[in-house]
Structures are given as structure tokens and as C-alpha cells.
PDB file of C-alpha atoms in Angstrom:
ATOM      1  CA  ASP A   1     -16.714  16.583   4.812  1.00  0.00           C
ATOM      2  CA  HIS A   2     -14.847  14.085   2.687  1.00  0.00           C
ATOM      3  CA  TYR A   3     -12.936  11.154   4.089  1.00  0.00           C
ATOM      4  CA  ILE A   4     -10.424   8.977   2.316  1.00  0.00           C
ATOM      5  CA  ASP A   5     -10.639   5.304   3.220  1.00  0.00           C
ATOM      6  CA  LEU A   6      -8.024   3.888   0.878  1.00  0.00           C
ATOM      7  CA  ILE A   7      -4.967   5.029  -1.052  1.00  0.00           C
ATOM      8  CA  TYR A   8      -3.791   2.916  -3.957  1.00  0.00           C
ATOM      9  CA  LEU A   9      -0.196   3.812  -4.860  1.00  0.00           C
ATOM     10  CA  VAL A  10       1.370   2.698  -8.094  1.00  0.00           C
ATOM     11  CA  TYR A  11       4.723   4.224  -7.443  1.00  0.00           C
ATOM     12  CA  HIS A  12       8.364   3.340  -7.824  1.00  0.00           C
ATOM     13  CA  ILE A  13       9.279   1.507  -4.624  1.00  0.00           C
ATOM     14  CA  GLY A  14      12.681   0.365  -5.788  1.00  0.00           C
ATOM     15  CA  TYR A  15      15.105  -0.950  -3.240  1.00  0.00           C
ATOM     16  CA  LYS A  16      17.615   1.811  -3.986  1.00  0.00           C
ATOM     17  CA  THR A  17      15.234   4.758  -3.810  1.00  0.00           C
ATOM     18  CA  GLY A  18      12.398   3.583  -1.570  1.00  0.00           C
ATOM     19  CA  VAL A  19      10.356   6.591  -2.693  1.00  0.00           C
ATOM     20  CA  GLY A  20       7.038   4.740  -2.614  1.00  0.00           C
ATOM     21  CA  ILE A  21       7.650   3.439   0.895  1.00  0.00           C
ATOM     22  CA  ASP A  22       8.702   6.907   2.067  1.00  0.00           C
ATOM     23  CA  LEU A  23       5.504   8.333   0.614  1.00  0.00           C
ATOM     24  CA  ALA A  24       3.465   5.629   2.356  1.00  0.00           C
ATOM     25  CA  LYS A  25       5.182   6.467   5.663  1.00  0.00           C
ATOM     26  CA  LYS A  26       4.260  10.150   5.258  1.00  0.00           C
ATOM     27  CA  ILE A  27       0.651   9.222   4.484  1.00  0.00           C
ATOM     28  CA  ARG A  28       0.589   6.962   7.534  1.00  0.00           C
ATOM     29  CA  GLU A  29       1.825   9.848   9.713  1.00  0.00           C
ATOM     30  CA  LEU A  30      -1.152  11.914   8.547  1.00  0.00           C
ATOM     31  CA  ASN A  31      -3.736   9.168   8.921  1.00  0.00           C
ATOM     32  CA  LYS A  32      -3.183   6.008  10.939  1.00  0.00           C
ATOM     33  CA  TYR A  33      -6.474   4.451   9.790  1.00  0.00           C
ATOM     34  CA  ILE A  34      -6.217   4.812   6.018  1.00  0.00           C
ATOM     35  CA  LYS A  35      -5.674   1.648   3.979  1.00  0.00           C
ATOM     36  CA  ILE A  36      -2.546   1.797   1.820  1.00  0.00           C
ATOM     37  CA  PHE A  37      -1.916  -0.499  -1.144  1.00  0.00           C
ATOM     38  CA  LEU A  38       1.447  -0.416  -2.927  1.00  0.00           C
ATOM     39  CA  MET A  39       1.940  -1.987  -6.335  1.00  0.00           C
ATOM     40  CA  THR A  40       5.326  -2.693  -7.878  1.00  0.00           C
ATOM     41  CA  ALA A  41       6.971  -4.692 -10.625  1.00  0.00           C
ATOM     42  CA  PHE A  42       9.915  -5.428  -8.314  1.00  0.00           C
ATOM     43  CA  ASP A  43      10.311  -8.695  -6.429  1.00  0.00           C
ATOM     44  CA  ILE A  44       8.511  -8.283  -3.096  1.00  0.00           C
ATOM     45  CA  SER A  45       9.638 -11.497  -1.393  1.00  0.00           C
ATOM     46  CA  ASP A  46      12.065  -9.851   1.043  1.00  0.00           C
ATOM     47  CA  LEU A  47      10.441  -6.405   1.235  1.00  0.00           C
ATOM     48  CA  LYS A  48       8.124  -7.365   4.088  1.00  0.00           C
ATOM     49  CA  ASN A  49      11.175  -7.709   6.371  1.00  0.00           C
ATOM     50  CA  ASN A  50      12.359  -4.188   5.523  1.00  0.00           C
ATOM     51  CA  PRO A  51      12.109  -1.893   8.602  1.00  0.00           C
ATOM     52  CA  ASP A  52      10.852   1.031   6.478  1.00  0.00           C
ATOM     53  CA  TYR A  53       8.129  -1.157   5.010  1.00  0.00           C
ATOM     54  CA  LYS A  54       7.061  -2.203   8.503  1.00  0.00           C
ATOM     55  CA  ALA A  55       7.067   1.415   9.705  1.00  0.00           C
ATOM     56  CA  ALA A  56       4.761   2.429   6.835  1.00  0.00           C
ATOM     57  CA  ARG A  57       2.225  -0.241   7.875  1.00  0.00           C
ATOM     58  CA  ILE A  58       1.226  -0.911   4.267  1.00  0.00           C
ATOM     59  CA  ASP A  59      -1.974  -2.945   4.144  1.00  0.00           C
ATOM     60  CA  ASN A  60      -1.403  -4.679   0.819  1.00  0.00           C
ATOM     61  CA  LEU A  61       1.777  -5.071  -1.177  1.00  0.00           C
ATOM     62  CA  ILE A  62       0.955  -6.115  -4.710  1.00  0.00           C
ATOM     63  CA  GLN A  63       3.374  -7.454  -7.285  1.00  0.00           C
ATOM     64  CA  LYS A  64       2.583  -6.867 -10.941  1.00  0.00           C
ATOM     65  CA  PRO A  65       0.980  -8.287 -12.941  1.00  0.00           C
ATOM     66  CA  ILE A  66      -2.313  -8.572 -11.102  1.00  0.00           C
ATOM     67  CA  HIS A  67      -5.764  -9.497 -12.281  1.00  0.00           C
ATOM     68  CA  PHE A  68      -8.315  -6.739 -11.894  1.00  0.00           C
ATOM     69  CA  SER A  69     -10.727  -9.101 -10.123  1.00  0.00           C
ATOM     70  CA  ASP A  70      -8.070  -9.879  -7.471  1.00  0.00           C
ATOM     71  CA  LEU A  71      -7.414  -6.185  -6.941  1.00  0.00           C
ATOM     72  CA  ARG A  72     -11.133  -5.472  -6.675  1.00  0.00           C
ATOM     73  CA  ASN A  73     -11.500  -8.201  -4.033  1.00  0.00           C
ATOM     74  CA  MET A  74      -8.564  -6.778  -2.034  1.00  0.00           C
ATOM     75  CA  ILE A  75     -10.120  -3.312  -2.085  1.00  0.00           C
ATOM     76  CA  ILE A  76     -13.550  -4.583  -1.072  1.00  0.00           C
ATOM     77  CA  SER A  77     -12.018  -6.576   1.771  1.00  0.00           C
ATOM     78  CA  ALA A  78      -9.958  -3.592   2.973  1.00  0.00           C
ATOM     79  CA  LEU A  79     -12.951  -1.262   2.952  1.00  0.00           C
ATOM     80  CA  LYS A  80     -15.032  -3.748   4.940  1.00  0.00           C
ATOM     81  CA  THR A  81     -12.434  -3.640   7.702  1.00  0.00           C
ATOM     82  CA  SER A  82     -12.113   0.172   7.746  1.00  0.00           C
ATOM     83  CA  VAL A  83     -12.528   1.874  11.097  1.00  0.00           C
TER      84      VAL A  83
END
């Protein structure tokens, strides 16, 4: 058996389309324990108050650009706290 512990989405999560957040919500419906990271180039300052974002229970919202070492540390930390 294979288990997925983390999904790293680099997907368009624009405020008008919300496609990335919708995808994260669908993933969350299938697996309530999986860690979901979303990366975007959009401003994320007010996204955390968005009801759809909250419903998706995204573990890490990342704004580009990001240093690889920071991303690696986020992934390591998330996997340490996996159920």
C-alpha cells in the first residue's frame, strides 16, 4: 500500500477563479489528514480570512518567491506532525 502524506500544489489560486482552493477542498474531502501546501504569486495577506480557504484547511500558504531551504524546512516540519 502507498500513502500520501503531503500534497504540494503550485496552482492558480486567483481571487476570481479560486481553482486552487477548490482543488484543495476536494483533496481535503478525500483525506482529512493529508498536508496541503499551496503556492501562489498573488498577495496572500487577506486570503486566510476567506471562508473557502478556511474550509480547505490548507496547512501552508506560500507566497512566491520562496527559498528552497525554507520550503524544505516547511515540508520536514509538516511530515513530522503527520498522523
